[in-house]
mmCIF file of C-alpha atoms in Angstrom:
data_model
loop_
_atom_site.group_PDB
_atom_site.id
_atom_site.type_symbol
_atom_site.label_atom_id
_atom_site.label_comp_id
_atom_site.label_asym_id
_atom_site.label_seq_id
_atom_site.Cartn_x
_atom_site.Cartn_y
_atom_site.Cartn_z
ATOM 1 C CA UNK A 1 103.372 43.150 102.214
ATOM 2 C CA UNK A 2 102.526 45.708 99.643
ATOM 3 C CA UNK A 3 101.326 43.790 96.551
ATOM 4 C CA UNK A 4 101.913 46.873 94.458
ATOM 5 C CA UNK A 5 105.619 47.066 95.399
ATOM 6 C CA UNK A 6 107.756 44.906 93.074
ATOM 7 C CA UNK A 7 110.434 44.514 95.762
ATOM 8 C CA UNK A 8 107.883 43.126 98.279
ATOM 9 C CA UNK A 9 106.442 40.775 95.695
ATOM 10 C CA UNK A 10 109.899 39.583 94.664
ATOM 11 C CA UNK A 11 110.932 39.020 98.261
ATOM 12 C CA UNK A 12 107.798 37.037 98.988
ATOM 13 C CA UNK A 13 108.350 34.960 95.812
ATOM 14 C CA UNK A 14 111.929 34.082 96.671
ATOM 15 C CA UNK A 15 111.024 33.386 100.288
ATOM 16 C CA UNK A 16 108.484 30.874 99.064
ATOM 17 C CA UNK A 17 111.004 29.282 96.690
ATOM 18 C CA UNK A 18 113.602 29.040 99.471
ATOM 19 C CA UNK A 19 111.089 27.740 101.976
ATOM 20 C CA UNK A 20 111.403 30.622 104.471
ATOM 21 C CA UNK A 21 108.856 32.944 105.991
ATOM 22 C CA UNK A 22 109.125 36.711 106.054
ATOM 23 C CA UNK A 23 107.634 37.982 109.291
ATOM 24 C CA UNK A 24 106.810 41.415 110.647
ATOM 25 C CA UNK A 25 106.958 40.031 114.202
ATOM 26 C CA UNK A 26 110.183 40.326 116.273
ATOM 27 C CA UNK A 27 112.245 37.174 116.405
ATOM 28 C CA UNK A 28 112.091 34.948 119.528
ATOM 29 C CA UNK A 29 114.562 36.156 122.130
ATOM 30 C CA UNK A 30 116.380 32.831 122.231
ATOM 31 C CA UNK A 31 116.962 32.743 118.442
ATOM 32 C CA UNK A 32 120.279 33.916 117.007
ATOM 33 C CA UNK A 33 118.693 37.010 115.509
ATOM 34 C CA UNK A 34 116.857 37.750 118.760
ATOM 35 C CA UNK A 35 120.097 37.488 120.692
ATOM 36 C CA UNK A 36 121.909 39.809 118.246
ATOM 37 C CA UNK A 37 119.053 42.360 118.464
ATOM 38 C CA UNK A 38 119.183 42.272 122.297
ATOM 39 C CA UNK A 39 122.966 42.787 122.151
ATOM 40 C CA UNK A 40 122.628 45.795 119.866
ATOM 41 C CA UNK A 41 119.873 47.277 122.064
ATOM 42 C CA UNK A 42 122.184 47.097 125.035
ATOM 43 C CA UNK A 43 125.601 47.873 123.472
ATOM 44 C CA UNK A 44 124.763 49.650 120.221
ATOM 45 C CA UNK A 45 125.282 48.617 116.636
ATOM 46 C CA UNK A 46 128.905 49.849 116.624
ATOM 47 C CA UNK A 47 129.868 47.137 119.146
ATOM 48 C CA UNK A 48 128.633 44.384 116.786
ATOM 49 C CA UNK A 49 131.193 42.400 114.828
ATOM 50 C CA UNK A 50 131.280 39.288 112.612
ATOM 51 C CA UNK A 51 132.335 37.248 115.668
ATOM 52 C CA UNK A 52 129.015 38.184 117.365
ATOM 53 C CA UNK A 53 127.020 36.694 114.494
ATOM 54 C CA UNK A 54 129.128 33.521 114.578
ATOM 55 C CA UNK A 55 128.714 33.265 118.355
ATOM 56 C CA UNK A 56 124.940 33.767 118.065
ATOM 57 C CA UNK A 57 124.614 31.036 115.409
ATOM 58 C CA UNK A 58 126.736 28.655 117.497
ATOM 59 C CA UNK A 59 124.792 29.413 120.714
ATOM 60 C CA UNK A 60 127.739 30.966 122.491
ATOM 61 C CA UNK A 61 127.382 34.099 124.682
ATOM 62 C CA UNK A 62 127.695 37.472 122.969
ATOM 63 C CA UNK A 63 130.444 39.379 124.767
ATOM 64 C CA UNK A 64 130.989 43.138 124.394
#
């Protein structure tokens, strides 16, 4: 985080207020975001739809 960048400072502030952590590390592969990132790495971002996000959050397979 760049403490001289107002956007970074604001994001860190709101993350603390909301109780989340902003991380520079990649997400765990079994997390919804990790699964979506693996899908886009294999199929490209153009293949991604709203249904893929819903499936990832519900733990269902992400189909092309």
